[in-house]
């Protein structure tokens, strides 16, 4: 980024532009009608992130209203989604310092609109997870970006959708202070990333759920309290969990982790890594010491296992039970819909146990 283009890059770029120019205007779908953008909105939004590959063919299309493509552009996915009346949207991300200048901002927006048009897409999901100080140049530029992006998309692609990803609660993430009300009011809706809630709230030296029930709901109550209409909020649930290595594991399921004070916090971040739901079910649960346990306070499942080197692990995740509880809140609070990071965390293999688990995860999104 930022370096001058070499002549080789310039040639590659020219070749790419030529290909795009030659390619424009050719609808890749068998039925050309499927290249038309989706213009009707459904009352309940089911917002899905796709990270690439071909497993999208086995998603539960009866529910999906929007697919945000965070993998490579796949024309086949676009045609298929449109045949189901579902939108396909771009991923939008750029270093904020590059869009502080209004002309540069407009240029980037125009580029996104042109890209979406060329690929017959229905909007953009803006995923900017950068540090911003309140009332800084970037703070104002970001609000303006969302407003201008929405205006441009709505004008150029009628019925298109512009959304923005926000953290699980406003002002709960270190140095990520945005004008959330300004952003939510100007775009179609925000996708609330109700996960990774421990990494930011790490203070108790006790492991917890990726998205504890109460804390997750409190995030929405906060967004509504600062003036955001519930119909502008889509709940994002995790289809992955965290695997933590414990220094010790007590009988009452306390997994102790290293206590190294870090920047004033009493504990250091525990050693943990993300695991998709399919791996938890296929590899971790069968090795667990006592099957899936349930934490009543956080309303979340977890499992414990011992690795081949003798260390105990505690794995926190979300399953149909914990997700159904959150989906019920979506309905009760009148939110716009639900979605997940990300759809490819489930198994789409022929294995019948996996098929049942995958179907149950999709089913859990439906508010009962
Ligand atoms: C947030 O953005 C809106 C719309 O641009 C603006 O009216 C409002 O004053 C901003 N609020 C803050 C706190 O910056
Ligand atoms: C969760 O919230 C409810 C309602 O506000 C409260 O009654 C309950 O004690 C809370 N539970 C925990 C574990 O914080």
Short mmCIF file of C-alpha atoms and ligand atoms in Angstrom, two decimals:
data_model
loop_
_atom_site.label_atom_id
_atom_site.label_comp_id
_atom_site.label_asym_id
_atom_site.label_seq_id
_atom_site.Cartn_x
_atom_site.Cartn_y
_atom_site.Cartn_z
CA UNK A 1 0.00 0.00 0.00
CA UNK A 2 1.17 3.51 -0.75
CA UNK A 3 4.25 2.53 -2.73
CA UNK A 4 4.63 3.63 -6.32
CA UNK A 5 3.47 1.16 -8.90
CA UNK A 6 6.27 -0.56 -10.80
CA UNK A 7 5.99 -0.91 -14.55
CA UNK A 8 5.08 -4.56 -14.18
CA UNK A 9 2.18 -3.62 -11.90
CA UNK A 10 1.11 -0.95 -14.38
CA UNK A 11 0.95 -3.55 -17.12
CA UNK A 12 -1.03 -5.92 -14.95
CA UNK A 13 -3.38 -3.12 -14.02
CA UNK A 14 -3.87 -2.15 -17.68
CA UNK A 15 -4.58 -5.77 -18.57
CA UNK A 16 -7.07 -6.02 -15.73
CA UNK A 17 -8.85 -2.81 -16.70
CA UNK A 18 -9.07 -3.98 -20.30
CA UNK A 19 -10.57 -7.27 -19.19
CA UNK A 20 -13.08 -5.54 -17.00
CA UNK A 21 -14.00 -3.13 -19.79
CA UNK A 22 -14.41 -5.96 -22.29
CA UNK A 23 -16.36 -7.94 -19.73
CA UNK A 24 -18.79 -5.18 -18.86
CA UNK A 25 -22.27 -5.56 -20.18
CA UNK A 26 -22.13 -9.34 -20.42
CA UNK A 27 -24.50 -10.88 -17.94
CA UNK A 28 -22.97 -14.13 -16.63
CA UNK A 29 -26.35 -15.66 -15.72
CA UNK A 30 -28.13 -18.13 -17.96
CA UNK A 31 -31.27 -16.09 -17.54
CA UNK A 32 -30.33 -12.42 -18.14
CA UNK A 33 -33.18 -11.29 -15.89
CA UNK A 34 -31.11 -12.54 -12.97
CA UNK A 35 -28.61 -9.73 -13.53
CA UNK A 36 -31.20 -7.19 -12.44
CA UNK A 37 -30.64 -5.86 -8.95
CA UNK A 38 -33.06 -6.95 -6.25
CA UNK A 39 -35.30 -4.07 -5.38
CA UNK A 40 -37.92 -5.41 -3.00
CA UNK A 41 -37.20 -5.53 0.73
CA UNK A 42 -38.36 -8.29 3.02
CA UNK A 43 -39.56 -7.42 6.46
CA UNK A 44 -37.12 -9.66 8.32
CA UNK A 45 -33.49 -9.48 7.30
CA UNK A 46 -31.21 -12.54 7.40
CA UNK A 47 -27.75 -11.17 6.66
CA UNK A 48 -25.12 -13.74 5.77
CA UNK A 49 -21.36 -13.41 5.38
CA UNK A 50 -19.77 -15.70 2.81
CA UNK A 51 -15.98 -16.01 2.90
CA UNK A 52 -15.44 -17.87 -0.36
CA UNK A 53 -15.57 -21.38 -1.74
CA UNK A 54 -18.62 -23.14 -3.10
CA UNK A 55 -20.43 -24.25 0.05
CA UNK A 56 -22.90 -21.35 -0.45
CA UNK A 57 -24.88 -23.78 -2.59
CA UNK A 58 -25.95 -25.52 0.61
CA UNK A 59 -26.91 -22.45 2.64
CA UNK A 60 -30.55 -22.21 3.76
CA UNK A 61 -31.69 -19.93 0.94
CA UNK A 62 -35.28 -19.97 2.18
CA UNK A 63 -34.14 -17.49 4.84
CA UNK A 64 -31.35 -15.43 3.30
CA UNK A 65 -32.10 -11.84 2.31
CA UNK A 66 -28.51 -10.63 1.79
CA UNK A 67 -25.13 -12.27 1.23
CA UNK A 68 -22.08 -10.12 1.89
CA UNK A 69 -19.28 -11.61 -0.18
CA UNK A 70 -16.02 -11.35 1.76
CA UNK A 71 -14.35 -13.91 -0.49
CA UNK A 72 -13.61 -13.69 -4.20
CA UNK A 73 -16.43 -12.47 -6.45
CA UNK A 74 -18.37 -15.46 -7.77
CA UNK A 75 -20.80 -14.69 -10.62
CA UNK A 76 -22.51 -18.03 -10.08
CA UNK A 77 -23.32 -17.01 -6.50
CA UNK A 78 -24.76 -13.72 -7.75
CA UNK A 79 -27.03 -15.45 -10.28
CA UNK A 80 -28.15 -18.02 -7.71
CA UNK A 81 -28.84 -15.44 -4.99
CA UNK A 82 -30.88 -13.33 -7.39
CA UNK A 83 -32.90 -16.39 -8.39
CA UNK A 84 -33.84 -16.65 -4.70
CA UNK A 85 -34.61 -12.95 -4.38
CA UNK A 86 -31.54 -12.41 -2.19
CA UNK A 87 -29.15 -9.48 -2.44
CA UNK A 88 -25.41 -9.86 -2.97
CA UNK A 89 -23.27 -7.04 -1.64
CA UNK A 90 -19.64 -5.98 -1.82
CA UNK A 91 -17.26 -5.66 1.09
CA UNK A 92 -16.06 -2.09 1.60
CA UNK A 93 -12.89 -1.30 3.52
CA UNK A 94 -10.25 1.39 3.13
CA UNK A 95 -7.70 3.04 5.46
CA UNK A 96 -9.61 6.04 6.80
CA UNK A 97 -6.71 8.39 6.25
CA UNK A 98 -7.32 7.95 2.53
CA UNK A 99 -10.86 9.25 2.62
CA UNK A 100 -10.50 12.29 4.87
CA UNK A 101 -10.15 14.36 1.71
CA UNK A 102 -13.67 14.78 0.23
CA UNK A 103 -12.52 14.38 -3.39
CA UNK A 104 -10.64 11.17 -2.59
CA UNK A 105 -13.71 9.94 -0.73
CA UNK A 106 -15.96 10.61 -3.72
CA UNK A 107 -13.51 8.82 -6.01
CA UNK A 108 -13.51 5.74 -3.78
CA UNK A 109 -17.32 5.74 -3.54
CA UNK A 110 -17.67 6.04 -7.33
CA UNK A 111 -15.27 3.17 -7.74
CA UNK A 112 -17.37 0.95 -5.43
CA UNK A 113 -20.59 1.86 -7.23
CA UNK A 114 -19.00 1.08 -10.60
CA UNK A 115 -17.66 -2.22 -9.31
CA UNK A 116 -21.05 -3.22 -7.93
CA UNK A 117 -22.75 -2.33 -11.22
CA UNK A 118 -20.22 -4.24 -13.27
CA UNK A 119 -20.73 -7.32 -11.10
CA UNK A 120 -24.53 -6.92 -10.95
CA UNK A 121 -24.46 -6.55 -7.19
CA UNK A 122 -27.01 -5.01 -4.87
CA UNK A 123 -25.05 -2.83 -2.49
CA UNK A 124 -22.14 -2.76 -0.10
CA UNK A 125 -21.34 -3.74 3.47
CA UNK A 126 -18.84 -1.28 4.90
CA UNK A 127 -16.54 -3.02 7.35
CA UNK A 128 -14.18 -0.43 8.77
CA UNK A 129 -12.78 -1.63 12.06
CA UNK A 130 -10.20 1.07 12.62
CA UNK A 131 -9.26 3.28 15.53
CA UNK A 132 -10.95 6.65 15.49
CA UNK A 133 -10.87 9.42 18.10
CA UNK A 134 -14.04 11.33 18.82
CA UNK A 135 -14.27 14.59 16.84
CA UNK A 136 -11.13 13.83 14.82
CA UNK A 137 -10.94 14.35 11.05
CA UNK A 138 -11.42 10.60 10.56
CA UNK A 139 -14.50 10.67 12.81
CA UNK A 140 -16.26 13.18 10.56
CA UNK A 141 -14.95 11.60 7.37
CA UNK A 142 -16.35 8.20 8.34
CA UNK A 143 -19.83 9.59 9.02
CA UNK A 144 -19.70 11.46 5.70
CA UNK A 145 -18.47 8.35 3.91
CA UNK A 146 -21.47 6.29 4.99
CA UNK A 147 -23.89 9.08 4.15
CA UNK A 148 -22.38 9.71 0.71
CA UNK A 149 -21.99 6.01 -0.07
CA UNK A 150 -25.67 5.40 0.70
CA UNK A 151 -26.75 8.34 -1.42
CA UNK A 152 -24.60 7.20 -4.36
CA UNK A 153 -25.74 3.57 -4.24
CA UNK A 154 -29.42 4.41 -3.84
CA UNK A 155 -29.22 6.79 -6.79
CA UNK A 156 -27.16 4.59 -9.11
CA UNK A 157 -28.62 1.18 -8.24
CA UNK A 158 -32.28 1.62 -7.26
CA UNK A 159 -33.26 -0.62 -4.38
CA UNK A 160 -29.65 -1.27 -3.39
CA UNK A 161 -28.56 -1.66 0.20
CA UNK A 162 -25.75 0.01 2.14
CA UNK A 163 -24.90 -1.33 5.57
CA UNK A 164 -22.18 -0.78 8.14
CA UNK A 165 -20.64 -3.16 10.70
CA UNK A 166 -20.55 -1.91 14.29
CA UNK A 167 -19.10 -3.46 17.48
CA UNK A 168 -21.27 -5.23 20.04
CA UNK A 169 -21.90 -1.97 21.87
CA UNK A 170 -21.15 1.70 21.19
CA UNK A 171 -17.97 3.00 22.82
CA UNK A 172 -17.02 -0.38 24.26
CA UNK A 173 -14.01 -0.95 22.07
CA UNK A 174 -10.76 0.73 22.90
CA UNK A 175 -10.22 3.75 20.62
CA UNK A 176 -13.02 2.91 18.19
CA UNK A 177 -15.33 5.85 18.68
CA UNK A 178 -17.62 6.48 15.74
CA UNK A 179 -20.74 8.63 15.32
CA UNK A 180 -22.97 5.56 15.51
CA UNK A 181 -26.27 7.43 15.41
CA UNK A 182 -25.18 9.47 12.39
CA UNK A 183 -23.98 6.31 10.64
CA UNK A 184 -27.05 4.19 11.43
CA UNK A 185 -29.44 6.95 10.44
CA UNK A 186 -27.86 7.51 7.06
CA UNK A 187 -27.41 3.90 5.87
CA UNK A 188 -30.02 1.15 5.49
CA UNK A 189 -29.04 -0.60 8.72
CA UNK A 190 -26.04 -1.57 10.80
CA UNK A 191 -24.86 -5.13 11.42
CA UNK A 192 -23.96 -5.45 15.10
CA UNK A 193 -20.97 -7.73 15.59
CA UNK A 194 -22.14 -9.32 18.84
CA UNK A 195 -19.07 -11.46 19.36
CA UNK A 196 -15.46 -11.25 20.54
CA UNK A 197 -16.99 -9.59 23.57
CA UNK A 198 -14.40 -11.00 25.96
CA UNK A 199 -11.36 -9.67 24.18
CA UNK A 200 -12.50 -6.15 24.82
CA UNK A 201 -13.89 -6.63 28.30
CA UNK A 202 -11.00 -8.67 29.57
CA UNK A 203 -10.75 -7.68 33.20
CA UNK A 204 -11.91 -10.53 35.38
CA UNK A 205 -9.22 -13.16 34.78
CA UNK A 206 -12.07 -15.63 34.25
CA UNK A 207 -12.85 -17.01 30.85
CA UNK A 208 -16.24 -16.38 29.40
CA UNK A 209 -18.51 -16.81 26.43
CA UNK A 210 -17.80 -15.26 23.05
CA UNK A 211 -21.15 -13.48 23.28
CA UNK A 212 -22.72 -13.77 26.77
CA UNK A 213 -26.49 -13.37 26.65
CA UNK A 214 -26.93 -10.43 29.03
CA UNK A 215 -23.96 -8.50 27.78
CA UNK A 216 -25.04 -9.00 24.17
CA UNK A 217 -28.54 -7.71 24.88
CA UNK A 218 -27.15 -4.76 26.85
CA UNK A 219 -25.28 -3.74 23.68
CA UNK A 220 -28.57 -3.38 21.78
CA UNK A 221 -30.20 -1.54 24.63
CA UNK A 222 -27.30 0.90 24.48
CA UNK A 223 -27.63 1.46 20.75
CA UNK A 224 -31.35 2.08 21.16
CA UNK A 225 -30.72 4.42 24.10
CA UNK A 226 -28.39 6.64 22.04
CA UNK A 227 -31.19 7.12 19.56
CA UNK A 228 -30.92 4.31 17.02
CA UNK A 229 -34.22 2.87 15.80
CA UNK A 230 -34.38 -0.91 16.48
CA UNK A 231 -35.33 -1.34 12.81
CA UNK A 232 -31.81 -0.13 11.95
CA UNK A 233 -30.17 -2.94 13.93
CA UNK A 234 -29.40 -6.43 12.66
CA UNK A 235 -28.04 -8.80 15.28
CA UNK A 236 -24.84 -10.60 14.33
CA UNK A 237 -24.26 -13.92 16.10
CA UNK A 238 -21.03 -15.95 16.03
CA UNK A 239 -20.90 -19.31 14.32
CA UNK A 240 -17.48 -19.86 15.87
CA UNK A 241 -16.05 -20.06 19.35
CA UNK A 242 -12.81 -19.69 21.27
CA UNK A 243 -10.50 -22.46 22.40
CA UNK A 244 -8.49 -21.42 25.48
CA UNK A 245 -5.55 -23.28 26.98
CA UNK A 246 -5.83 -23.40 30.77
CA UNK A 247 -2.93 -23.42 33.24
CA UNK A 248 -5.23 -25.36 35.47
CA UNK A 249 -8.84 -26.50 35.42
CA UNK A 250 -10.82 -26.85 38.63
CA UNK A 251 -13.72 -29.24 39.28
CA UNK A 252 -16.14 -26.32 39.17
CA UNK A 253 -14.93 -25.49 35.66
CA UNK A 254 -12.70 -22.52 36.36
CA UNK A 255 -9.99 -22.47 33.74
CA UNK A 256 -7.11 -20.42 35.12
CA UNK A 257 -4.96 -18.45 32.76
CA UNK A 258 -1.72 -16.56 33.24
CA UNK A 259 -2.10 -13.43 35.35
CA UNK A 260 0.24 -10.97 33.77
CA UNK A 261 -0.86 -7.35 34.27
CA UNK A 262 -1.07 -5.61 30.93
CA UNK A 263 -1.64 -1.86 30.48
CA UNK A 264 -3.47 -1.58 33.75
CA UNK A 265 -5.73 -4.59 33.17
CA UNK A 266 -5.26 -7.25 35.83
CA UNK A 267 -4.84 -10.09 33.34
CA UNK A 268 -3.19 -10.59 30.06
CA UNK A 269 -5.28 -11.92 27.22
CA UNK A 270 -5.51 -15.67 27.64
CA UNK A 271 -4.10 -17.88 24.95
CA UNK A 272 -7.10 -18.53 22.79
CA UNK A 273 -7.89 -19.08 19.17
CA UNK A 274 -11.03 -19.07 17.08
CA UNK A 275 -12.62 -22.37 16.06
CA UNK A 276 -15.55 -22.76 13.65
CA UNK A 277 -18.67 -24.54 14.86
CA UNK A 278 -18.06 -27.48 12.51
CA UNK A 279 -14.64 -28.17 14.07
CA UNK A 280 -16.03 -27.86 17.60
CA UNK A 281 -18.70 -30.45 16.83
CA UNK A 282 -16.53 -32.81 14.85
CA UNK A 283 -13.19 -32.65 16.62
CA UNK A 284 -13.60 -31.09 20.05
CA UNK A 285 -16.89 -32.42 21.41
CA UNK A 286 -15.94 -36.09 20.81
CA UNK A 287 -12.72 -35.52 22.81
CA UNK A 288 -14.41 -33.60 25.60
CA UNK A 289 -14.23 -34.72 29.21
CA UNK A 290 -17.93 -34.39 30.01
CA UNK A 291 -19.77 -33.45 26.85
CA UNK A 292 -21.30 -30.04 26.22
CA UNK A 293 -21.77 -28.04 29.42
CA UNK A 294 -24.06 -25.04 29.84
CA UNK A 295 -23.27 -21.82 31.68
CA UNK A 296 -26.52 -20.60 33.24
CA UNK A 297 -25.40 -17.04 33.77
CA UNK A 298 -23.98 -16.41 30.33
CA UNK A 299 -26.51 -18.74 28.69
CA UNK A 300 -23.77 -20.29 26.59
CA UNK A 301 -22.37 -23.77 25.98
CA UNK A 302 -18.76 -24.79 26.53
CA UNK A 303 -16.67 -27.95 26.46
CA UNK A 304 -13.46 -29.01 28.13
CA UNK A 305 -10.81 -31.37 26.84
CA UNK A 306 -7.23 -32.41 27.46
CA UNK A 307 -4.77 -32.11 24.58
CA UNK A 308 -2.15 -34.78 23.77
CA UNK A 309 0.46 -32.75 25.69
CA UNK A 310 -1.62 -32.88 28.87
CA UNK A 311 -2.96 -29.33 28.90
CA UNK A 312 -6.62 -28.65 29.62
CA UNK A 313 -8.68 -26.53 27.27
CA UNK A 314 -11.97 -24.75 27.66
CA UNK A 315 -13.90 -23.95 24.50
CA UNK A 316 -16.72 -21.38 24.50
CA UNK A 317 -19.08 -21.14 21.58
CA UNK A 318 -22.66 -20.63 20.45
CA UNK A 319 -25.05 -23.39 19.47
CA UNK A 320 -28.73 -23.61 18.47
CA UNK A 321 -29.76 -23.27 22.11
CA UNK A 322 -27.85 -20.03 22.80
CA UNK A 323 -28.65 -18.58 19.38
CA UNK A 324 -32.40 -19.25 19.74
CA UNK A 325 -32.42 -17.24 22.95
CA UNK A 326 -30.84 -14.30 21.15
CA UNK A 327 -33.17 -14.69 18.15
CA UNK A 328 -36.12 -14.49 20.54
CA UNK A 329 -34.80 -11.13 21.73
CA UNK A 330 -34.52 -9.91 18.11
CA UNK A 331 -38.24 -10.45 17.77
CA UNK A 332 -39.18 -9.12 21.20
CA UNK A 333 -37.14 -5.92 20.76
CA UNK A 334 -38.31 -5.44 17.16
CA UNK A 335 -34.86 -5.49 15.56
CA UNK A 336 -34.51 -5.57 11.77
CA UNK A 337 -33.15 -9.09 11.62
CA UNK A 338 -30.33 -11.45 12.35
CA UNK A 339 -27.14 -12.65 10.70
CA UNK A 340 -23.89 -14.38 11.45
CA UNK A 341 -20.13 -14.33 11.09
CA UNK A 342 -19.87 -16.47 9.05
CA UNK A 343 -21.89 -18.99 7.04
CA UNK A 344 -18.90 -21.16 6.15
CA UNK A 345 -18.27 -22.04 9.80
CA UNK A 346 -20.80 -24.84 9.39
CA UNK A 347 -20.20 -28.18 7.75
CA UNK A 348 -21.84 -28.73 4.39
CA UNK A 349 -20.48 -32.25 3.96
CA UNK A 350 -22.56 -35.34 3.30
CA UNK A 351 -22.05 -36.62 6.88
CA UNK A 352 -25.55 -37.02 8.34
CA UNK A 353 -24.67 -35.93 11.89
CA UNK A 354 -23.09 -32.76 10.48
CA UNK A 355 -26.10 -32.16 8.25
CA UNK A 356 -28.42 -32.24 11.25
CA UNK A 357 -26.19 -29.85 13.22
CA UNK A 358 -25.97 -27.46 10.29
CA UNK A 359 -29.73 -27.47 9.73
CA UNK A 360 -30.29 -26.78 13.44
CA UNK A 361 -27.96 -23.77 13.35
CA UNK A 362 -29.85 -22.23 10.41
CA UNK A 363 -33.16 -23.05 12.06
CA UNK A 364 -32.08 -21.27 15.26
CA UNK A 365 -32.02 -17.95 13.38
CA UNK A 366 -35.81 -17.99 13.09
CA UNK A 367 -37.32 -16.07 15.99
CA UNK A 368 -39.83 -18.29 17.75
C1 LIG B 1 -23.44 12.58 14.03
O1 LIG B 1 -23.80 12.72 12.67
C2 LIG B 1 -24.99 13.42 12.44
C3 LIG B 1 -25.27 13.36 10.94
O2 LIG B 1 -24.20 13.83 10.20
C4 LIG B 1 -24.87 14.82 12.97
O3 LIG B 1 -26.09 15.53 12.78
C5 LIG B 1 -24.54 14.76 14.46
O4 LIG B 1 -24.34 16.07 14.95
C6 LIG B 1 -23.30 13.93 14.70
N1 LIG B 1 -23.13 13.75 16.13
C7 LIG B 1 -21.96 13.81 16.74
C8 LIG B 1 -21.97 13.59 18.20
O5 LIG B 1 -20.92 14.03 16.15
C1 LIG B 2 -29.20 -10.59 33.30
O1 LIG B 2 -30.14 -9.55 33.17
C2 LIG B 2 -31.35 -9.76 33.92
C3 LIG B 2 -32.33 -8.66 33.55
O2 LIG B 2 -31.70 -7.42 33.53
C4 LIG B 2 -31.01 -9.80 35.40
O3 LIG B 2 -32.18 -10.01 36.15
C5 LIG B 2 -30.01 -10.92 35.63
O4 LIG B 2 -29.60 -10.93 36.97
C6 LIG B 2 -28.80 -10.77 34.74
N1 LIG B 2 -27.97 -11.95 34.85
C7 LIG B 2 -26.65 -11.89 34.95
C8 LIG B 2 -25.96 -13.20 35.05
O5 LIG B 2 -26.03 -10.85 34.93
#
